Every structure is written in structure tokens, then in C-alpha cells.
Coordinates of C-alpha atoms in Angstrom, one line a residue:
X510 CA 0.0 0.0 0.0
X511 CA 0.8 3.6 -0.9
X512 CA 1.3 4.3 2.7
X513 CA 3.1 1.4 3.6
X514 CA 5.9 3.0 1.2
X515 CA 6.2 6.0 2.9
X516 CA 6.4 5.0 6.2
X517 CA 7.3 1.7 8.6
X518 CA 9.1 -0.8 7.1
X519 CA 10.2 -1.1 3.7
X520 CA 10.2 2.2 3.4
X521 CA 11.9 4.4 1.1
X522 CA 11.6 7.9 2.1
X523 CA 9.7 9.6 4.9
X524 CA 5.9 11.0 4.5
X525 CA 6.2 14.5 3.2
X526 CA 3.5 17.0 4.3
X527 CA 2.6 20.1 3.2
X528 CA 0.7 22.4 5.6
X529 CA -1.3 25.5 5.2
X530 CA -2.5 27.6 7.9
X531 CA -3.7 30.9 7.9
X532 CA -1.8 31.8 11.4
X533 CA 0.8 29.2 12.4
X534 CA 2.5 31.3 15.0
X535 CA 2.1 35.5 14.3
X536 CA -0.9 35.5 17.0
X537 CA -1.3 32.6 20.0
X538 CA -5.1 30.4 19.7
X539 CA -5.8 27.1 20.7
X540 CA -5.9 26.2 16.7
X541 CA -2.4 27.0 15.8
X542 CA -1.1 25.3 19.0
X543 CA -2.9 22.6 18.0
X544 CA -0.9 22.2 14.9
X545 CA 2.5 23.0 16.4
X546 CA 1.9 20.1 18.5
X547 CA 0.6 17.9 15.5
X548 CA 4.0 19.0 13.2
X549 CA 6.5 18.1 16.4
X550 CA 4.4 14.6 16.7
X551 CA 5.0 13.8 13.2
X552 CA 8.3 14.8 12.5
X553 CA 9.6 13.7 16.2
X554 CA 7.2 10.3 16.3
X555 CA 6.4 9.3 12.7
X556 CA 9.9 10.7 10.8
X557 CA 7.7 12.6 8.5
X558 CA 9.0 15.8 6.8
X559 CA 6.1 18.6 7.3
X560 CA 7.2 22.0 5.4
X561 CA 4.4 25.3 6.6
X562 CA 3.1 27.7 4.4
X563 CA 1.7 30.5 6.7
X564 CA 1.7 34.2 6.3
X565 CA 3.8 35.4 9.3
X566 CA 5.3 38.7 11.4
X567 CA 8.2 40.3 12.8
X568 CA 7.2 39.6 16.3
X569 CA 5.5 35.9 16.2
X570 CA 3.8 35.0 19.7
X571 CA 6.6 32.0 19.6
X572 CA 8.6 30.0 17.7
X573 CA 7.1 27.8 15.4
X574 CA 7.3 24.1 15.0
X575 CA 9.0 22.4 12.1
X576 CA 10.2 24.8 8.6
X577 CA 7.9 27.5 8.3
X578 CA 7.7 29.4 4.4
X579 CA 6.4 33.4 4.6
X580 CA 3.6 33.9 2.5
X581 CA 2.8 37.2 1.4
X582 CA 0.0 38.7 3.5
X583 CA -2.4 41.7 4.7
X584 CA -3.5 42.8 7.5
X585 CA -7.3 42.3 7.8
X586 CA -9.3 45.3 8.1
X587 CA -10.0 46.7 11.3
X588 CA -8.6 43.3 12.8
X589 CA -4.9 44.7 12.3
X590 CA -3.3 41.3 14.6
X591 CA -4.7 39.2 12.1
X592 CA -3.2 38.8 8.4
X593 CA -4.2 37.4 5.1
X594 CA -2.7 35.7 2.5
X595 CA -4.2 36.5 -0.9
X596 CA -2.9 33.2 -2.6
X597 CA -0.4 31.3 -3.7
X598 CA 2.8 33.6 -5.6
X599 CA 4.8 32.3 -7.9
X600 CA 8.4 31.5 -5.7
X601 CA 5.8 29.7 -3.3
X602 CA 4.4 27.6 -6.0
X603 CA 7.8 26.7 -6.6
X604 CA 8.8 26.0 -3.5
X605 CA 5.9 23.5 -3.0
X606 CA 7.1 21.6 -6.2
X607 CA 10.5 21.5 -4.7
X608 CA 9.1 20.2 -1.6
X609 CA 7.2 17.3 -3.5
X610 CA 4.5 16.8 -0.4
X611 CA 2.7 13.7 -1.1
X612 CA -0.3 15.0 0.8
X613 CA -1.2 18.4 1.6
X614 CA -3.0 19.4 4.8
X615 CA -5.3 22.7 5.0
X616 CA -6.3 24.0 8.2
X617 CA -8.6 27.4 7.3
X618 CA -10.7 28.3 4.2
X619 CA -9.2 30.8 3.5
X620 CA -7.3 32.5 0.0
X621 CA -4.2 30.3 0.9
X622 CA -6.4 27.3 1.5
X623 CA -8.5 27.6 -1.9
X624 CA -5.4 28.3 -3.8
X625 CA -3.4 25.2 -2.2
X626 CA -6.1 23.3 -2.5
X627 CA -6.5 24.0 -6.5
X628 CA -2.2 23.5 -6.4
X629 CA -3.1 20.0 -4.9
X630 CA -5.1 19.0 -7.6
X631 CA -2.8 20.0 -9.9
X632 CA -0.1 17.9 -8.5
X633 CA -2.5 14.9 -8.0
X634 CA -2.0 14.1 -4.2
X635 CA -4.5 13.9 -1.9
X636 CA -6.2 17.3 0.1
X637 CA -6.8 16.8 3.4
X638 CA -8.3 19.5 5.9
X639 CA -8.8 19.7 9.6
X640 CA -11.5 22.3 10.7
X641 CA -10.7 24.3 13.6
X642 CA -13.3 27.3 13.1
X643 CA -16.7 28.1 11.6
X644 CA -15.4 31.3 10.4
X645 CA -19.3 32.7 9.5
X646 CA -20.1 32.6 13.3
X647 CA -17.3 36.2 13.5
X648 CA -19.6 37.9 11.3
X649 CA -22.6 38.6 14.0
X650 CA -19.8 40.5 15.7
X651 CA -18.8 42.4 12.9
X652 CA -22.4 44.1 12.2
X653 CA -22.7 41.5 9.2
X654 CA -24.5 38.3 10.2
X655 CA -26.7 38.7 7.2
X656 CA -24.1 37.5 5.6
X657 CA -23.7 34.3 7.4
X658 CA -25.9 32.3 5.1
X659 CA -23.6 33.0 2.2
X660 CA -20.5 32.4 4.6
X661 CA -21.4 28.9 5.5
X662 CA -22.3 27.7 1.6
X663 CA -18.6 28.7 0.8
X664 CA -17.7 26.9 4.1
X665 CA -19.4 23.6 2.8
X666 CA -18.1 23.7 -0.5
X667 CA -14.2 24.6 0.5
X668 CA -14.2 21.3 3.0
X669 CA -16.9 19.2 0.2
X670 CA -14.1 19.6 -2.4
X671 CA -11.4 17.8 -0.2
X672 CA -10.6 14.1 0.5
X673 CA -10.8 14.4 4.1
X674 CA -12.4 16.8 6.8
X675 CA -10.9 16.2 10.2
X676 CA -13.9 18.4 13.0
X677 CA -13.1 18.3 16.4
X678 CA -16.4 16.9 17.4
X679 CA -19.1 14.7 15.9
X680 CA -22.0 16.9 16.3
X681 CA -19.7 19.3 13.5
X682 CA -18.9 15.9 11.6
X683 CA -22.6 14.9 11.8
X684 CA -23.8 18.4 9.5
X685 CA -20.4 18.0 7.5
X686 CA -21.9 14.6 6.1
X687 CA -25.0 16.3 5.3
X688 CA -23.7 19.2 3.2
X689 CA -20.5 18.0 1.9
X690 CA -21.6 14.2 0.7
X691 CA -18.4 14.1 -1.4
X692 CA -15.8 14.4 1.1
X693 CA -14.6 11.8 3.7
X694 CA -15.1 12.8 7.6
X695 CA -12.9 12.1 10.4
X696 CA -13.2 13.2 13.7
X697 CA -10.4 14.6 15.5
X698 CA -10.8 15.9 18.9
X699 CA -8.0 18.0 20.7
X700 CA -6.8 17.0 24.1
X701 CA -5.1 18.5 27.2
X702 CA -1.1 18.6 29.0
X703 CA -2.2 16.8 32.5
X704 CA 1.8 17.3 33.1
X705 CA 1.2 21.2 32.8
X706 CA -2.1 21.9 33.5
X707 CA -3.6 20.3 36.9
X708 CA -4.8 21.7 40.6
X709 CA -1.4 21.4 42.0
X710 CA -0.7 24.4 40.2
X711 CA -2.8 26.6 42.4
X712 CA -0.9 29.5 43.8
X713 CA -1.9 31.6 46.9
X714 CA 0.4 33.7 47.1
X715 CA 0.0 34.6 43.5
X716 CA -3.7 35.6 44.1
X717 CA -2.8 37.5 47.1
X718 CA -0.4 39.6 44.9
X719 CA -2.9 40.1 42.4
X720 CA -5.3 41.6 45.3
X721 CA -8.0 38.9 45.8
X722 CA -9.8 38.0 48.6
X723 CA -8.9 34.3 49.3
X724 CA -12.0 33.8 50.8
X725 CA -14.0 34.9 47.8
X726 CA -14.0 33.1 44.3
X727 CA -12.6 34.1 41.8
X728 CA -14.0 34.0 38.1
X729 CA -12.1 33.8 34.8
X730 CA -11.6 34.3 31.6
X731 CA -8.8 32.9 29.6
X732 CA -8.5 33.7 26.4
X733 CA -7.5 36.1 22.6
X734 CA -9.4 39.5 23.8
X735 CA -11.4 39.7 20.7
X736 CA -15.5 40.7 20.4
X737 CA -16.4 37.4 19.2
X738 CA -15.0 35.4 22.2
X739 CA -18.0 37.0 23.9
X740 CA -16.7 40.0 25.6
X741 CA -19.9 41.9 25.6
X742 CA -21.8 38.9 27.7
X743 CA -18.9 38.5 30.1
X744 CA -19.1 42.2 30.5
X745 CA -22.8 42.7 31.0
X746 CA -23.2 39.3 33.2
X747 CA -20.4 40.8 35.5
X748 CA -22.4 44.1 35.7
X749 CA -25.5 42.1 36.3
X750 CA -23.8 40.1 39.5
X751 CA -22.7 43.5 40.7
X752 CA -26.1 45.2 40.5
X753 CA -27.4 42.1 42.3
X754 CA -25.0 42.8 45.1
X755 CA -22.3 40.3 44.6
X756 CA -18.7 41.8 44.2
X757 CA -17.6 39.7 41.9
X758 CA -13.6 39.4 41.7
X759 CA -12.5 39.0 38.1
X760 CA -9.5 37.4 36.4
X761 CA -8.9 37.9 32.9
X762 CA -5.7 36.1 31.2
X763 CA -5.0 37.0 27.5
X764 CA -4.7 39.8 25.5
X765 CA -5.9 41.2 21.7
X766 CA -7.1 44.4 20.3
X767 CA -10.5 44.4 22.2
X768 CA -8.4 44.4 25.8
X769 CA -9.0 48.4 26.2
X770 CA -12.8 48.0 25.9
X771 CA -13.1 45.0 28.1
X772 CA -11.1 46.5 30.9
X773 CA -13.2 50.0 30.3
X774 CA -16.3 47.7 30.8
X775 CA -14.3 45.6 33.7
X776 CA -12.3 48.4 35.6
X777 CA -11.9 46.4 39.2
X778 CA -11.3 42.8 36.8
X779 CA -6.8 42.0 37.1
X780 CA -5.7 41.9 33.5
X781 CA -2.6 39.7 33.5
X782 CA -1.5 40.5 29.8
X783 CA -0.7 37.3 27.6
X784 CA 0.9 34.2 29.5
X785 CA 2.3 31.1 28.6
X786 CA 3.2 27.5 30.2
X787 CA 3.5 27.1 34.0
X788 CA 2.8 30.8 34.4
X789 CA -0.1 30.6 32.3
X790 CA -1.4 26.9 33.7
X791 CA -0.6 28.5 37.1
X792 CA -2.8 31.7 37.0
X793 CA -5.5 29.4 35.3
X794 CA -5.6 26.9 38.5
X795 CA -5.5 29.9 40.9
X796 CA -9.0 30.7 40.1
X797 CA -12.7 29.3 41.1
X798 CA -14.9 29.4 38.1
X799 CA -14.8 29.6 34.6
X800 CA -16.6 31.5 32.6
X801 CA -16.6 31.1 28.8
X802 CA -19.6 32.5 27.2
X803 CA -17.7 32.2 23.1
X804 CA -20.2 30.0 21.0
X805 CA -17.8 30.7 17.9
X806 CA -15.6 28.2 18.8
X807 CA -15.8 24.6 17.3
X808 CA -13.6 22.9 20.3
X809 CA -12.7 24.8 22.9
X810 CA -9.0 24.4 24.1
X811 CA -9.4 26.9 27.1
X812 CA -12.3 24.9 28.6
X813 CA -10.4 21.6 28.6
X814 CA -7.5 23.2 30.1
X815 CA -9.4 25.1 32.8
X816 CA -11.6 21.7 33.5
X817 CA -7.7 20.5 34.0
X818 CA -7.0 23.1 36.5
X819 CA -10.0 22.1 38.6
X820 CA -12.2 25.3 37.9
X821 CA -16.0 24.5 38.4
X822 CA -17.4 25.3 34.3
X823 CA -20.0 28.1 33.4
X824 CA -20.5 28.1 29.5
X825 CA -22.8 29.1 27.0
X826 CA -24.8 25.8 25.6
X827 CA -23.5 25.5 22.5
X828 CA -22.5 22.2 20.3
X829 CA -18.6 22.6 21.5
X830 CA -19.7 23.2 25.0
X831 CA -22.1 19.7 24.9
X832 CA -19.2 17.6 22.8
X833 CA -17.6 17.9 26.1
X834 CA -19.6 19.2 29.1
X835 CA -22.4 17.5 30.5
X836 CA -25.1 20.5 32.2
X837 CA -25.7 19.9 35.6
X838 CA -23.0 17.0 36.2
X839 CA -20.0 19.1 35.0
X840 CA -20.9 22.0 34.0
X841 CA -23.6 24.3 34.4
X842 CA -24.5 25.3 30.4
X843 CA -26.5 28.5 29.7
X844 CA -28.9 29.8 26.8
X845 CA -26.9 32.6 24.8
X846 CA -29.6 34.2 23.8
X847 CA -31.3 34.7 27.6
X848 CA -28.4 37.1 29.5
X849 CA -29.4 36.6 32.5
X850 CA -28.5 33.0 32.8
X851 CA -25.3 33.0 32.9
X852 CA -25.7 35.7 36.1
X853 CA -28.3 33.1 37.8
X854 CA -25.7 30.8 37.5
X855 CA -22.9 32.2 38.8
X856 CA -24.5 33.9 41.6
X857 CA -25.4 30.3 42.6
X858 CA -21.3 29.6 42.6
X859 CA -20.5 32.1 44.3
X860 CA -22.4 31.4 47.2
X861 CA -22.6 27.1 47.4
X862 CA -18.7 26.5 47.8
X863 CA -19.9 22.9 48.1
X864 CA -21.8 22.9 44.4
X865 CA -18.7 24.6 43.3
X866 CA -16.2 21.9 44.7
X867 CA -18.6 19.5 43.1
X868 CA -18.3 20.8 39.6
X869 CA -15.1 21.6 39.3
X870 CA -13.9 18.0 41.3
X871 CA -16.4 16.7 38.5
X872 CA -14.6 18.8 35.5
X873 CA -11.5 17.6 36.7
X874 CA -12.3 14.0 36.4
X875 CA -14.2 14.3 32.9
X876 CA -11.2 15.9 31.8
X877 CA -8.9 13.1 32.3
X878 CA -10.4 11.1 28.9
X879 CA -8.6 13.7 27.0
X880 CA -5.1 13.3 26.5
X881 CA -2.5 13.6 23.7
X882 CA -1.3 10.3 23.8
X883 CA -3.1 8.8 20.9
X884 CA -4.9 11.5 19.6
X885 CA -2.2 12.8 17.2
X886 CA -1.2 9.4 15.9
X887 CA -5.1 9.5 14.5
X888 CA -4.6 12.3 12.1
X889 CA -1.7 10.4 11.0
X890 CA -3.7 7.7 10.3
X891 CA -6.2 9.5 8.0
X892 CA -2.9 10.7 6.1
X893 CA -2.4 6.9 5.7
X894 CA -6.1 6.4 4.7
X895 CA -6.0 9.4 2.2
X896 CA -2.9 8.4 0.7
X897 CA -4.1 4.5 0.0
X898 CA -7.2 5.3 -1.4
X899 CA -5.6 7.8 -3.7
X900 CA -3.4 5.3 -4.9
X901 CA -6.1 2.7 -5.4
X902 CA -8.2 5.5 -7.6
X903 CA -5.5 6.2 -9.2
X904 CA -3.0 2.9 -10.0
X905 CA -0.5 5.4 -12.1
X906 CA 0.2 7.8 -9.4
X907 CA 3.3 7.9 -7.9
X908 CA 4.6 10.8 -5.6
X909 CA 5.8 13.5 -7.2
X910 CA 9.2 13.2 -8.5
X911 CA 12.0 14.6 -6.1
X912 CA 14.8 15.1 -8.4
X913 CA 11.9 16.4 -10.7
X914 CA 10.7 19.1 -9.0
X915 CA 13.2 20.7 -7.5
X916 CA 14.4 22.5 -10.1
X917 CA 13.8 26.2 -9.1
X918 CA 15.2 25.8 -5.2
X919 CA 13.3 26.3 -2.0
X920 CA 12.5 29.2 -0.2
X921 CA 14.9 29.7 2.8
X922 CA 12.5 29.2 5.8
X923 CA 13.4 31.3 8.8
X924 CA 12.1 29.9 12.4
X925 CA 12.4 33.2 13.8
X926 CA 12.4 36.2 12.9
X927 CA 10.5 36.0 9.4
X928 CA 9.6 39.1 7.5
X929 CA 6.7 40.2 7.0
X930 CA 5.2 39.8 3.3

């Protein structure tokens, strides 16, 4: 089998992957961490040679993974953190052919994933796509949710023209089956670091500094300070709890462009900035509850990593929240579209330590079934699936020729450091 070839034993050259992603490292989300992790697995764990395609900056929130390419980019309009790339130039198309992937992975619909995904076809390999967002859910934040219908056709029709979807939960695989019938679904979940985020990293001390009340709870957010994350329904829910009477003490790790409005809207909430690692896993288990009222996001990295830390869960009831939160036994889930649920519920936290133990000891334990351990080696094996059934359509193909298409050179990648295009 094709795969077979490429990988274990017999082989004759290591798997060679070419991945697109509209941010692999300029800004920090759980989707781009995601991959970093995925690229060292393969390269480190499977021996495969994965070469990046992003559009990038002169200060990248960390240093990517694996050989990252600069793609010429944008900025996006009034969203000046994020950038575009507007396809595929010339010296990159090159560099691609030099590269000779025998699969290519896209991880955003996007210019850069339409145009790599044309480039696949023209090199005849197989086109494989993990879906980390449902980009048209932004637009209700942008004044432009009438567009949203539109949005979501272009969505269905990017992923139904690949081999392979990979969603991060079923309920997202389920409507992927019923409007892209063409295209092969795979789920693949994302998991937690028990190692680095767990209770024991609760620090005392650290909340004193900060100017809590250890005998209050504390509530937090964790997260990229941007409108659709739901800034506006943390902000009015805390206003709502104060109004009630409750002094709720706030913690808010993460920063973005939004930051100045929240903390207008939040004056008494601690802003810690961006944080990473044990600082970040440390601030995270230092608070009580966690509040994450985003239904834009398809997974949901923070929550599993603040169920790790032990926080009791308050979330908005939304298909990522129920792929992994269960209302009532370990979290309490709230309708997005009534505000004054999310208050009622946390006003209930604040004041039954014991329900609050019981959620969070409850989080803690649900959080355990998600690990890394074998859920990287599952993308792998779609890679393996894509590439034998390519083969089998298609008895001539062979991967593209090395000594072929390298004619033309690579472009240098630079881990660190890369220009901006």
C-alpha cells in the first residue's frame, strides 16, 4: 500500500506533508497550537517531513514548529493582529514543487487554502483538511450576520471539495456529512497537557499579589481579547452580578485588540496581559470558576484546560460546550440568547462553595479522557487512509518526482524572525 511505502518498514523515504494555515504562530489560539503540537508529533514520532506555508510577522507570539515558508500577507481590516494571504505567488508555488508533499494538509478556508487546494489538484495528491473554526459565526460581531448564510455555503463547498475533513467533534462531523456528501469525515478531537495543567498548580500567594480575597472566588476568563470570544456577555453578566450585590472578583488572562474596551467595561477585573506555560497553567488553577460564554468556537482548548486546573465550568450551551460538558453534572451550560442565565448561574457559585467543589472536582475528572497520547497518531492515520485510497483510484500515481521538481530551489525558511510579506 501507498502508505506502507512511505512509512514503517520497507520504506523508502519519509511521508512529506505540506501544511497551510492561515496563522501558524504571528498570534497565539488554541488552533495554531494545536498544529505546532501535531507537526512536532509527526516529525519527532512518525519521521515525517512537514514544510508550513503561513503568512507570518516580525514579532510571532513563539517559535514555530517544524520549517515554516512566509507567505505574502495583509493585515485584515479593522482586525490589524490578524493577516491574510491573498494566494499562492509564484516562488511559493515553486517552493511546493521543490518540496514534492505527497499530501497536503489545510487548516482554514481561507485565499491560501482555496489556492493550495486548487495547487493540490494539480499535482495529484490527496487534500486533506482539519476544521478548527466556523469562520461565519465572527460575522454577527462584525455588524454583518446577514451574511452568514452566504458564509457557511462557501464553508461547505471549500471542505466538500477535499478528501478528508478532520472536525473536532461529531456533532460538526454529523452536519459536515449532510452538506458535503463528497468528502470523507474524520473526527479529531484536541486533548489537554495533564503534566502542565492540573490543581497542584494553584498559587496563593499569586492571588494575594494580584489583590484577591482568598476567601471569595474568583471568576475567569482565559482567552485572545477579541468581540467574538463574547466579551460583551462576560461584561454585562459581571455588571449584572454586581447590580445584584455580589462583588464579583475577576481574572482575565490573554490579551488582543479588544483588551481596552473590556477592561473599560471591567475596571476592578486584574488583567494579567498574555501568559504562557507554567505561568499561564498557574494563573488558570489559581482561580474558582470559569466562565466562557464564546459559542464561535468549534472545540474549545481553554475549557479543557481550565476543567484541568480544577475550575468549576459556566458556559454558554453551544455544540462545542455539549461535545464535552455535560449540564448539571460538569458544568452548568446556559442559553446565549437569555443574559441573565449566565448571572443566575454564577450567583449560585459564588455562594454554594460545596456545588462549586462539586463541579469543578467533576470537571476535573471528565477531563482526564482527553489526552494527547493517541490522539495525534489519529490524524496520522487519515494521512495513511488518504494516501491508499488515492493510490487505489488512481494505479499510475506515484509521488511526485524529487529530483523532478526541485528545479527552481526552496524558499529559505526562517524559524524566527520572518519578514513580513
Amino acid at each position: 500500500m501507498e502508505s506502507q511505502r512511505l512509512m514503517g518498514a520497507g520504506e523508502t523515504r519519509s511521508m512529506r506533508i505540506a501544511l497551510f494555515s492561515g496563522n501558524y504562530n504571528y498570534t497565539l489560539d488554541g488552533a495554531n497550537k494545536s498544529l505546532n503540537r501535531l507537526v512536532d508529533h509527526l516529525q519527532s514520532s512518525r519521521g515525517a517531513k512537514v514544510r508550513v506555508y503561513s503568512p507570518t510577522s516580525q514579532t510571532p507570539a513563539f517559535a514555530p514548529v517544524g520549517d515554516l515558508v512566509s507567505v505574502p500577507s495583509v493585515k485584515v481590516p479593522f482586525r490589524s493582529d490578524y493577516r491574510v494571504a491573498l494566494g499562492l505567488p509564484a516562488h511559493i508555488r515553486r517552493d511546493i514543487e521543490a518540496f514534492a508533499p505527497d499530501l497536503i494538509h489545510l487548516s482554514a478556508p481561507d485565499f491560501l487554502g482555496s489556492a493550495a487546494l486548487k495547487f493540490g489538484r494539480r499535482l495529484n495528491v490527496p487534500v486533506v483538511a482539519s476544521l478548527h473554526t466556523l469562520f461565519d459565526s465572527y460575522l454577527d460581531y462584525y455588524g454583518l450576520g446577514f451574511m452568514r448564510p452566504l458564509a457557511r455555503r462557501q464553508l461547505w463547498k471549500f471542505y466538500g471539495e477535499c478528501d478528508y475533513v478532520m472536525p473536532p467533534t461529531e456533532a460538526i462531523a454529523e452536519e459536515l456529512r449532510t452538506e458535503a456528501p463528497s468528502t470523507r469525515v474524520r473526527t479529531w478531537a484536541r486533548r489537554v497537557d495533564p503534566a502542565l495543567f492540573h490543581p497542584g498548580r494553584r498559587d496563593s500567594s499569586w492571588r494575594l499579589k494580584q489583590g484577591f480575597d482568598p476567601d471569595r472566588p474568583v471568576i475567569v476568563f482565559l482567552g485572545r481579547i477579541v468581540m467574538e470570544k463574547g466579551l460583551e456577555a462576560f461584561a454585562d453578566t459581571i455588571a449584572q452580578l454586581k447590580a445584584a450585590g455580589h462583588a464579583p472578583q475577576v481574572l482575565v488572562i490573554g490579551d488582543g485588540p479588544a483588551r481596552a474596551w473590556f477592561e473599560t467595561r471591567m475596571p476592578e477585573a486584574v488583567f494579567t496581559g498574555f501568559l504562557s506555560g507554567e505561568t499561564l497553567a498557574s494563573a488558570l488553577a489559581s482561580g474558582d470558576i470559569f466562565f466562557n460564554p464564546s459559542t464561535t468556537e468549534t472545540f474549545g482548548n481553554v475549557n479543557l484546560e481550565a476543567m484541568a486546573c480544577g475550575l468549576a465550568m459556566v458556559c454558554a450551551d453551544a455544540p462545542n460546550t455539549r461535545a464535552l460538558l455535560r449540564d448539571g453534572k460538569d458544568a452548568l451550560l446556559c442559553a446565549h440568547d437569555q443574559r441573565t442565565s449566565y448571572a443566575d448561574a454564577l450567583a449560585a457559585l459564588l455562594v454554594d462553595t460545596r456545588e462549586r467543589r462539586r463541579l469543578a472536582a467533576e470537571a476535573l475528572d471528565r477531563s482526564a479522557a482527553y489526552r494527547w497520547t493517541n490522539i495525534l497518531d489519529e490524524v496520522f492515520e487519515v494521512y495513511a487512509e488518504a494516501l491508499d485510497r488515492h493510490a487505489a483510484r488512481t494505479p499510475t500515481w506515484r509521488a511526485p518526482s524529487l529530483a523532478r521538481s526541485r528545479r527552481g530551489g526552496y524558499v529559505e525558511p526562517q524559524p524566527n524572525g520572518l519578514p513580513v510579506l
